[in-house]
Amino acid sequence: MSQFNDSIEVQGARVHNLKDIDVTIPREKLVVITGLSGSGKSSLAFDTIYAEGQRRYIETFSAYARQFLGNLERPDVDKIDGLSPVIAIEQKTTSKSPRSTVGTITEIYDFLRLLYARASDAYSYETGEQMVSYNDEQIKDLILDAYKGKRINILSPVIRSRKGHYRELFEQIAKQGFVKVRTDGTIVDIEKGMKLDRYKTHDIEIVIDRLKIDTAENDEKRLMESINTAMYHGEDVLMVIDQDTNEPRFFSRNLMCPSSGISYPNPEPNNFSFNSPKGACSNCNGIGELFVVNPNKLVPDESLSIKNGALAPHGPQKKSWIFKQFETIAQRFEFSLSDAWKDIPEAAKQIILYGGKDKFTVESKLLGVTRDYKIDFEGVANFIESQYNSDSTSLTRWAKEYMDKVECPVCEGSRLRKESLYFKVDGKSIAELAHMDVVELGLWLEGLLERLSPKQQQISAEIIKEIRNRVQFLLDVGLTYLSLNRSSKSLSGGEAQRIRLATQIGSQLVGVLYILDEPSIGLHQRDNEKLINSLISLRDVGNSVIVVEHDKDMIERADHVIDIGPFAGKFGGEIISEGTPKELLSQNTLTAAYLNGEREIEIPKERRKGNGKKLVLKGCTGNNLKNIDVEFPLGKMIGVTGVSGSGKSTLINETLYPILNAHYFNGVKVPMPYKSIKGLEHLDKVIDINQSPIGRTPRSNPATYTKTFDEIRSLFAKIPEAMIRGYKPGRFSFNVKGGRCETCQGAGLRVIEMNFLPDVYVECETCQGKRFNRETLEIRYKGKSISDVLNMTIEEAVGFFEHIPKIHRKLKTIKDVGLGYITLGQQSTTLSGGEAQRIKLATELSKRDTGNTFYILDEPTTGLHFEDIRVLMKVLNKLADKGNTVLIIEHNLDVIKTVDYIIDIGYEGGKGGGQLVAKGTPEQIIKDKKSYTAKFLKKEMQTTSQKH
């Protein structure tokens, strides 16, 4: 450590709301930065320290390389000393591509591919025998041994079990100087114009040589030449036939089945990759799933006739080409379009659904003439499929309504081609390993080396060590329930972050500065310990770890805590205490007050009784749910708890919400499988507040996101002066031409491009950063222009607009969730994660509640400090007091102890989850012996009651 300073020194940091602060962060320690949401924690950790680390890295490239990378802006800080290479592990979810899986992100699958390419045994998919491969010298010796003194034919297989007449092939063979071929087991001379029956399957081999095996030297030389020629024409496979018995035997340079002669190419890592054409199943292109037309969705009601709309995609009869086709088909099969679908002949149904060609003649008795008709119809099902594969998203979405997502029948969901699945290590194929969860995989890897042959052991020792390490790190961060083929788009933010953390621990770097953004999100208290130990092990190998975190356990286990405050936004940005967790407790700060018990989130005196009605959801079997029935009592605050991966999101976000959304608002998302739901009549709308980020462009701000700005612009357009000038609401928008300043196009800033340095942003000299032109700014409401309104804090604006109910209601909600300090026009890019989450919350909460609204919140405490959680719970309690139902998926005990009713899902994550463990009030839940949540909740409720 001697070449480094003992600490990272930051001097004069002024990014966002930081007030020119100096801070010393000890190196090779676990440092937690905490404080209210919006106080400046991320500004210090990510926008100052990480941004400077990135900038320094890019500076090491030549000026030529930097022009392609784009320059990074220098953070507004005087000086940072002692900075080592920085790696940030943020809350961003991973790639949304269906080709990205847990195995590919963690690189475990890449190592498995290498293991299978180098140390696996291949088996024939025809006979199940182990495949063999030889070099030319071995083949020569085998032939000399097996056919000593016998007459043999050496042949090159060119066609295997394929239809065709092959006239051109025979001509080509003759041109190369060969005179005989073996077709379907018979050796014949090649004749001019020779061809086979094109509708039968054939085997064709070229006769390369006919010789008697002797050990004479010139015979050996001739045999070797014949082997080379045969290999060349037969693509590394040759066939030897004993002229007496006519028995064939195959030899190959590649892997080959000794009985049937099928051969595989020698394995390479990309033969096991579903993202490479060499390894992917050709039917589903390596996705493992297909969309297939469901005939029951095309004809939902068989008692209807085609005329009355039996075919759902086409509806009732109208004058169109497709119905003319149906009429022609009806004439051919002698039925009427008014007949019920179930009475139509089978052959006609086949043509209507799957297409076909046909010619027929109809005699007209009246006129005494015949007419020829021709059917050439694509088929409704094929038409839907072609629309699904079109470029238009709306057509694809329309086609999906009549299709089901099914497992690919060829690869059975394994994503790989048939040959790749017959390479095995210790009797298991790579697809079987990808299906196991991490715990099972860990058990299989134990003692694997001893079960392999000595040669395989030598090759695979290093690879297996790497795989075992990485699997262990996944177990260490609490991701025991994931399998390697789990698609990465189905992971939550917290899971994705912990996978990246496991990958980083796996890379075993030393002397690096890691910065993590709330890694405990979505993690149950039970697994928190594992996560903290993982971070401590990162620190112990010689790295510095900085964590932005609100979690009590994490703060107490840290080596050094930095508390930023005292409040949020422009009232924050100062270091209010730093030191060990013990030193922090004695300080007079909000964080210390919550940690030492002076302040707390209180347990309500009595729980709500609810309105006696309930929503009953039965037979849920999505993902890992084990056919569970759940009751949701209405008019209460409900908490859904359980360890990570137990099935909470599947039950609520994937099953319950899509059912409610489809019922009240015709939502299109298909819910996971369930049997029945009762009680929908007791509610009249559902509002879902999830984790997805709000629009992050510089032109988006709290006023535009909450739609308050639309109301403010309409208000300005109604001012007499504006009406005289004929200004419409669009005049007051900084995103369209008309009222905005055209020099900076309404941004208030101008970008000055510096070729080898980062771009510089300067205030626009025309409008002085006000975003609008002079004429627009002359319109004033209560003495303030539109630009002045955008610069007001929410606190000021609530008073300013108190007589305009529409605007006042939205602003009041933003203030109630604790965001009174941000300005209406603050760019969304500068909002912290917790602030963005609450802006979103405020937007949803400001919609009028009916007293029968069902609110669903997915971990609303993300990015929130204890004090912010108290403010948030106050808002949610108000909603529940009005008779609405508020359902919260949460791990945070401060929230769980205040709800009226808990539904605990478990027991474990993944395959061990999906059951209803316990339900009832917190007081009833803590008596449950099996529930993990009960254990931690009991401790939390006892400490709270002791303080009283």
Coordinates of N, CA, C and O in Angstrom, one line a residue, residues 113-234:
R113 N -18.9 -23.6 -21.7 CA -18.8 -23.9 -23.1 C -17.3 -24.4 -23.4 O -17.1 -25.3 -24.2
L114 N -16.4 -23.7 -22.8 CA -15.0 -24.1 -22.9 C -14.8 -25.5 -22.4 O -14.1 -26.4 -23.0
L115 N -15.4 -25.8 -21.2 CA -15.2 -27.2 -20.7 C -15.8 -28.2 -21.6 O -15.2 -29.3 -21.9
Y116 N -17.0 -28.0 -22.2 CA -17.6 -28.9 -23.1 C -16.8 -29.1 -24.4 O -16.8 -30.1 -25.0
A117 N -16.2 -28.0 -24.9 CA -15.5 -28.0 -26.1 C -14.2 -28.8 -26.0 O -13.7 -29.4 -26.9
R118 N -13.6 -28.9 -24.8 CA -12.3 -29.5 -24.6 C -12.3 -30.8 -23.8 O -11.4 -31.6 -24.0
A119 N -13.4 -31.0 -23.0 CA -13.3 -32.2 -22.1 C -14.5 -33.0 -22.1 O -14.8 -33.8 -21.1
S120 N -15.4 -32.9 -23.1 CA -16.6 -33.7 -23.1 C -16.5 -35.0 -23.9 O -15.7 -35.1 -24.8
D121 N -17.4 -35.9 -23.7 CA -17.5 -37.1 -24.5 C -18.7 -36.9 -25.4 O -19.8 -36.5 -24.9
A122 N -18.6 -37.3 -26.7 CA -19.7 -37.2 -27.6 C -20.4 -38.5 -27.8 O -19.8 -39.5 -27.8
Y123 N -21.7 -38.4 -27.9 CA -22.5 -39.6 -28.1 C -23.4 -39.5 -29.4 O -23.8 -38.4 -29.7
S124 N -23.7 -40.6 -30.0 CA -24.5 -40.5 -31.2 C -26.0 -40.3 -30.9 O -26.5 -41.0 -30.0
Y125 N -26.7 -39.4 -31.6 CA -28.1 -39.2 -31.3 C -28.9 -40.3 -32.0 O -30.1 -40.4 -31.7
E126 N -28.3 -41.1 -32.8 CA -29.1 -42.2 -33.5 C -29.0 -43.5 -32.6 O -30.1 -44.0 -32.3
T127 N -27.8 -43.8 -32.1 CA -27.7 -45.1 -31.4 C -27.3 -45.0 -29.9 O -27.4 -45.9 -29.2
G128 N -26.9 -43.7 -29.5 CA -26.5 -43.5 -28.1 C -25.1 -44.0 -27.9 O -24.6 -44.0 -26.7
E129 N -24.4 -44.6 -28.9 CA -23.0 -45.0 -28.7 C -22.0 -43.9 -28.6 O -22.3 -42.8 -29.1
Q130 N -20.9 -44.1 -28.0 CA -19.9 -43.0 -27.9 C -19.2 -42.8 -29.2 O -18.9 -43.8 -29.9
M131 N -19.0 -41.6 -29.6 CA -18.5 -41.3 -30.9 C -16.9 -41.5 -30.9 O -16.3 -41.4 -29.9
V132 N -16.4 -41.8 -32.1 CA -14.9 -42.0 -32.2 C -14.4 -41.1 -33.3 O -15.1 -40.7 -34.2
S133 N -13.1 -40.7 -33.2 CA -12.4 -40.0 -34.3 C -11.0 -40.5 -34.5 O -10.4 -40.9 -33.5
Y134 N -10.5 -40.5 -35.7 CA -9.2 -41.0 -36.0 C -8.4 -40.1 -36.9 O -9.1 -39.3 -37.6
N135 N -7.1 -40.1 -36.9 CA -6.3 -39.4 -37.9 C -6.0 -40.4 -39.1 O -6.3 -41.6 -38.9
D136 N -5.5 -39.9 -40.2 CA -5.3 -40.7 -41.4 C -4.5 -41.9 -41.1 O -4.7 -43.0 -41.6
E137 N -3.4 -41.8 -40.3 CA -2.5 -42.9 -40.1 C -3.2 -44.0 -39.3 O -3.1 -45.2 -39.6
Q138 N -4.0 -43.6 -38.3 CA -4.8 -44.6 -37.6 C -5.8 -45.3 -38.5 O -6.0 -46.6 -38.4
I139 N -6.4 -44.6 -39.4 CA -7.4 -45.2 -40.3 C -6.7 -46.2 -41.2 O -7.2 -47.3 -41.4
K140 N -5.5 -45.9 -41.7 CA -4.7 -46.8 -42.5 C -4.4 -48.1 -41.8 O -4.7 -49.2 -42.2
D141 N -4.0 -47.9 -40.5 CA -3.6 -49.1 -39.7 C -4.9 -50.0 -39.4 O -4.8 -51.2 -39.5
L142 N -6.0 -49.3 -39.1 CA -7.3 -50.1 -38.9 C -7.7 -50.9 -40.1 O -8.1 -52.0 -40.0
I143 N -7.6 -50.2 -41.3 CA -8.0 -50.9 -42.5 C -7.1 -52.1 -42.8 O -7.5 -53.2 -43.1
L144 N -5.7 -51.9 -42.6 CA -4.8 -53.0 -42.8 C -5.0 -54.2 -41.9 O -5.0 -55.3 -42.3
D145 N -5.4 -53.9 -40.7 CA -5.7 -54.9 -39.7 C -6.9 -55.7 -40.0 O -7.0 -56.9 -40.0
A146 N -8.0 -54.9 -40.2 CA -9.3 -55.5 -40.3 C -9.5 -56.3 -41.6 O -10.3 -57.2 -41.7
Y147 N -8.9 -55.8 -42.7 CA -9.2 -56.4 -44.0 C -8.0 -57.1 -44.7 O -7.9 -57.1 -45.9
K148 N -7.1 -57.6 -43.9 CA -5.9 -58.3 -44.4 C -6.3 -59.4 -45.4 O -7.1 -60.3 -45.1
G149 N -5.7 -59.3 -46.6 CA -5.9 -60.3 -47.6 C -7.3 -60.3 -48.3 O -7.6 -61.1 -49.1
K150 N -8.1 -59.2 -47.9 CA -9.4 -59.2 -48.5 C -9.5 -58.1 -49.6 O -8.7 -57.2 -49.6
R151 N -10.5 -58.2 -50.4 CA -10.7 -57.2 -51.5 C -11.8 -56.2 -50.9 O -12.8 -56.6 -50.4
I152 N -11.4 -54.9 -51.1 CA -12.3 -53.9 -50.5 C -12.6 -52.8 -51.5 O -11.8 -52.6 -52.5
N153 N -13.7 -52.0 -51.3 CA -14.0 -50.8 -52.1 C -13.8 -49.6 -51.1 O -14.3 -49.7 -49.9
I154 N -13.2 -48.6 -51.5 CA -13.1 -47.4 -50.7 C -14.0 -46.3 -51.3 O -13.9 -46.1 -52.5
L155 N -15.0 -45.8 -50.5 CA -16.0 -44.9 -51.1 C -16.0 -43.6 -50.3 O -15.7 -43.5 -49.1
S156 N -16.6 -42.5 -51.0 CA -16.8 -41.2 -50.3 C -18.3 -41.0 -50.2 O -18.9 -40.8 -51.3
P157 N -18.9 -40.9 -49.1 CA -20.3 -40.6 -49.0 C -20.6 -39.1 -49.4 O -19.9 -38.2 -48.8
V158 N -21.4 -38.8 -50.4 CA -21.7 -37.4 -50.8 C -23.2 -37.0 -50.5 O -23.5 -35.9 -50.2
I159 N -24.1 -38.0 -50.6 CA -25.5 -37.7 -50.3 C -26.0 -38.7 -49.2 O -25.8 -39.9 -49.4
R160 N -26.7 -38.2 -48.2 CA -27.2 -39.1 -47.2 C -28.7 -38.8 -47.0 O -29.1 -37.7 -46.6
S161 N -29.5 -39.8 -47.3 CA -31.0 -39.8 -47.0 C -31.6 -38.5 -47.5 O -32.2 -37.8 -46.7
R162 N -31.4 -38.1 -48.8 CA -32.0 -36.9 -49.3 C -32.7 -37.2 -50.6 O -32.3 -38.0 -51.3
K163 N -33.8 -36.4 -50.8 CA -34.6 -36.6 -52.1 C -33.9 -35.8 -53.2 O -33.3 -34.8 -53.0
G164 N -34.2 -36.3 -54.5 CA -33.7 -35.5 -55.6 C -33.3 -36.5 -56.7 O -33.1 -37.7 -56.5
H165 N -33.1 -35.9 -58.0 CA -32.7 -36.8 -59.1 C -31.2 -36.8 -59.3 O -30.7 -37.7 -59.9
Y166 N -30.5 -35.8 -58.8 CA -29.1 -35.7 -58.8 C -28.4 -35.9 -60.2 O -27.3 -36.4 -60.2
R167 N -29.0 -35.4 -61.2 CA -28.4 -35.6 -62.6 C -27.1 -34.8 -62.6 O -26.1 -35.3 -63.1
E168 N -27.2 -33.5 -62.2 CA -26.0 -32.6 -62.2 C -24.9 -33.2 -61.4 O -23.7 -33.1 -61.8
L169 N -25.2 -33.8 -60.2 CA -24.2 -34.4 -59.4 C -23.4 -35.5 -60.1 O -22.2 -35.5 -60.1
F170 N -24.1 -36.4 -60.8 CA -23.5 -37.5 -61.5 C -22.6 -36.9 -62.6 O -21.5 -37.4 -62.8
E171 N -23.0 -35.9 -63.3 CA -22.2 -35.2 -64.4 C -20.9 -34.7 -63.8 O -19.8 -34.9 -64.3
Q172 N -21.1 -34.0 -62.6 CA -19.9 -33.4 -61.9 C -18.9 -34.5 -61.5 O -17.7 -34.4 -61.7
I173 N -19.4 -35.6 -61.0 CA -18.5 -36.7 -60.5 C -17.8 -37.3 -61.7 O -16.6 -37.6 -61.6
A174 N -18.5 -37.5 -62.8 CA -17.9 -38.0 -64.0 C -16.8 -37.1 -64.5 O -15.7 -37.5 -64.9
K175 N -17.0 -35.8 -64.5 CA -16.0 -34.8 -64.9 C -14.7 -34.9 -64.1 O -13.6 -34.6 -64.6
Q176 N -14.9 -35.3 -62.8 CA -13.7 -35.4 -62.0 C -12.9 -36.7 -62.2 O -11.9 -37.0 -61.5
G177 N -13.4 -37.5 -63.1 CA -12.7 -38.7 -63.5 C -13.1 -40.0 -62.8 O -12.4 -41.0 -63.0
F178 N -14.2 -40.0 -62.1 CA -14.6 -41.2 -61.4 C -15.6 -41.9 -62.3 O -16.4 -41.3 -63.1
V179 N -15.6 -43.3 -62.3 CA -16.4 -44.0 -63.3 C -17.6 -44.8 -62.6 O -18.5 -45.1 -63.2
K180 N -17.5 -45.0 -61.3 CA -18.5 -45.8 -60.6 C -19.0 -45.0 -59.4 O -18.3 -44.3 -58.7
V181 N -20.3 -45.2 -59.1 CA -20.9 -44.7 -57.9 C -21.7 -45.8 -57.2 O -22.1 -46.8 -57.9
R182 N -22.0 -45.7 -55.9 CA -22.8 -46.7 -55.2 C -24.1 -45.9 -54.9 O -24.1 -45.0 -54.1
T183 N -25.2 -46.3 -55.5 CA -26.5 -45.6 -55.1 C -27.4 -46.6 -54.4 O -27.7 -47.7 -54.9
D184 N -27.9 -46.2 -53.2 CA -28.8 -47.0 -52.4 C -28.3 -48.4 -52.3 O -29.0 -49.4 -52.4
G185 N -27.0 -48.6 -52.1 CA -26.4 -49.9 -51.8 C -26.0 -50.7 -53.0 O -25.4 -51.8 -52.8
T186 N -26.1 -50.2 -54.2 CA -25.7 -50.9 -55.4 C -24.6 -50.1 -56.2 O -24.8 -49.0 -56.4
I187 N -23.5 -50.8 -56.5 CA -22.5 -50.1 -57.3 C -22.8 -50.2 -58.8 O -23.1 -51.2 -59.3
V188 N -22.9 -49.0 -59.4 CA -23.2 -48.9 -60.9 C -22.2 -48.0 -61.6 O -21.5 -47.2 -61.0
D189 N -22.1 -48.2 -62.9 CA -21.3 -47.3 -63.7 C -22.0 -46.0 -64.0 O -23.3 -46.0 -64.1
I190 N -21.3 -44.9 -64.0 CA -21.9 -43.6 -64.3 C -22.2 -43.5 -65.8 O -21.3 -43.8 -66.6
E191 N -23.5 -43.3 -66.2 CA -23.8 -43.2 -67.6 C -24.2 -41.8 -67.9 O -24.6 -41.0 -67.0
K192 N -24.2 -41.4 -69.2 CA -24.7 -40.0 -69.6 C -26.1 -39.9 -69.3 O -26.9 -40.8 -69.6
G193 N -26.5 -38.7 -68.7 CA -27.9 -38.5 -68.5 C -28.5 -39.3 -67.3 O -29.7 -39.4 -67.2
M194 N -27.6 -39.9 -66.5 CA -28.1 -40.8 -65.5 C -28.8 -40.0 -64.4 O -28.4 -38.9 -64.0
K195 N -30.0 -40.4 -63.9 CA -30.7 -39.8 -62.8 C -31.6 -40.7 -62.0 O -31.9 -41.8 -62.5
L196 N -31.9 -40.3 -60.8 CA -32.7 -41.2 -59.9 C -34.1 -40.7 -59.7 O -34.4 -39.6 -60.2
D197 N -34.9 -41.4 -59.0 CA -36.3 -41.0 -58.7 C -36.3 -39.8 -57.7 O -35.8 -40.0 -56.6
R198 N -36.8 -38.7 -58.2 CA -36.6 -37.5 -57.3 C -37.5 -37.4 -56.1 O -37.3 -36.6 -55.2
Y199 N -38.5 -38.3 -56.0 CA -39.4 -38.3 -54.8 C -39.0 -39.3 -53.7 O -39.7 -39.4 -52.7
K200 N -37.9 -40.0 -54.0 CA -37.5 -41.0 -53.0 C -36.2 -40.5 -52.3 O -35.4 -39.7 -52.9
T201 N -35.9 -41.0 -51.1 CA -34.7 -40.6 -50.5 C -33.5 -41.5 -50.9 O -33.8 -42.7 -51.1
H202 N -32.4 -40.9 -51.1 CA -31.2 -41.7 -51.6 C -30.0 -41.5 -50.8 O -29.8 -40.5 -50.1
D203 N -29.1 -42.6 -50.9 CA -27.7 -42.5 -50.4 C -26.8 -42.6 -51.6 O -27.0 -43.6 -52.4
I204 N -25.9 -41.7 -51.8 CA -24.9 -41.8 -52.9 C -23.5 -41.8 -52.4 O -23.2 -40.9 -51.6
E205 N -22.7 -42.7 -52.8 CA -21.2 -42.7 -52.5 C -20.4 -42.8 -53.8 O -20.8 -43.5 -54.7
I206 N -19.3 -42.1 -53.9 CA -18.4 -42.2 -55.0 C -17.5 -43.4 -54.7 O -16.9 -43.5 -53.6
V207 N -17.3 -44.2 -55.7 CA -16.3 -45.3 -55.6 C -14.9 -44.7 -55.9 O -14.7 -44.4 -57.1
I208 N -14.0 -44.6 -54.9 CA -12.7 -44.0 -55.1 C -11.7 -45.0 -55.6 O -10.9 -44.8 -56.5
D209 N -11.8 -46.2 -55.0 CA -10.7 -47.2 -55.3 C -11.3 -48.6 -55.0 O -12.1 -48.8 -54.1
R210 N -10.8 -49.6 -55.8 CA -11.1 -51.0 -55.4 C -9.7 -51.7 -55.3 O -9.0 -51.7 -56.3
L211 N -9.4 -52.3 -54.2 CA -8.1 -52.9 -54.1 C -8.1 -54.1 -53.1 O -9.0 -54.2 -52.3
K212 N -7.0 -54.9 -53.3 CA -6.8 -56.0 -52.3 C -5.8 -55.6 -51.3 O -4.7 -55.0 -51.7
I213 N -6.0 -55.8 -50.0 CA -5.2 -55.4 -49.0 C -4.0 -56.3 -48.8 O -4.1 -57.5 -48.5
D214 N -2.8 -55.7 -49.1 CA -1.5 -56.5 -48.9 C -0.6 -55.6 -48.1 O -0.8 -54.4 -48.1
T215 N 0.4 -56.1 -47.4 CA 1.2 -55.3 -46.6 C 2.4 -54.8 -47.4 O 3.3 -54.1 -46.9
A216 N 2.4 -55.0 -48.7 CA 3.5 -54.5 -49.6 C 3.5 -53.0 -49.5 O 2.5 -52.4 -49.4
E217 N 4.7 -52.5 -49.7 CA 4.9 -51.0 -49.4 C 4.1 -50.2 -50.4 O 3.5 -49.2 -50.1
N218 N 4.2 -50.6 -51.7 CA 3.4 -49.8 -52.7 C 1.9 -49.9 -52.5 O 1.2 -48.9 -52.8
D219 N 1.4 -51.0 -51.9 CA 0.0 -51.1 -51.6 C -0.4 -50.1 -50.5 O -1.4 -49.4 -50.5
E220 N 0.5 -50.0 -49.5 CA 0.3 -49.0 -48.4 C 0.2 -47.6 -48.9 O -0.6 -46.8 -48.5
K221 N 1.1 -47.3 -49.8 CA 1.2 -45.9 -50.4 C -0.1 -45.6 -51.1 O -0.7 -44.6 -51.0
R222 N -0.6 -46.7 -52.0 CA -1.8 -46.5 -52.7 C -3.0 -46.3 -51.8 O -3.9 -45.5 -52.0
L223 N -3.0 -47.1 -50.7 CA -4.1 -47.0 -49.7 C -4.2 -45.6 -49.1 O -5.2 -45.0 -49.0
M224 N -3.0 -45.1 -48.8 CA -2.9 -43.8 -48.1 C -3.5 -42.7 -49.1 O -4.2 -41.8 -48.7
E225 N -3.1 -42.8 -50.4 CA -3.6 -41.8 -51.4 C -5.1 -41.9 -51.5 O -5.8 -40.9 -51.6
S226 N -5.6 -43.1 -51.5 CA -7.1 -43.3 -51.6 C -7.8 -42.7 -50.4 O -8.9 -42.1 -50.6
I227 N -7.2 -43.0 -49.2 CA -7.8 -42.4 -48.0 C -7.9 -40.9 -48.1 O -9.0 -40.3 -47.9
N228 N -6.8 -40.3 -48.6 CA -6.8 -38.8 -48.7 C -7.9 -38.3 -49.7 O -8.6 -37.4 -49.5
T229 N -7.9 -39.0 -50.9 CA -8.9 -38.6 -51.9 C -10.3 -38.8 -51.4 O -11.2 -37.9 -51.5
A230 N -10.6 -39.9 -50.7 CA -11.9 -40.2 -50.2 C -12.3 -39.2 -49.1 O -13.5 -38.7 -49.1
M231 N -11.4 -38.8 -48.3 CA -11.7 -37.8 -47.2 C -12.0 -36.5 -47.9 O -12.9 -35.7 -47.4
Y232 N -11.3 -36.1 -48.9 CA -11.5 -34.8 -49.6 C -12.9 -34.7 -50.1 O -13.6 -33.8 -50.0
H233 N -13.4 -35.8 -50.8 CA -14.7 -35.8 -51.5 C -15.8 -36.0 -50.5 O -16.9 -35.6 -50.7
G234 N -15.5 -36.8 -49.4 CA -16.6 -37.1 -48.5 C -16.6 -36.2 -47.2 O -17.2 -36.6 -46.2

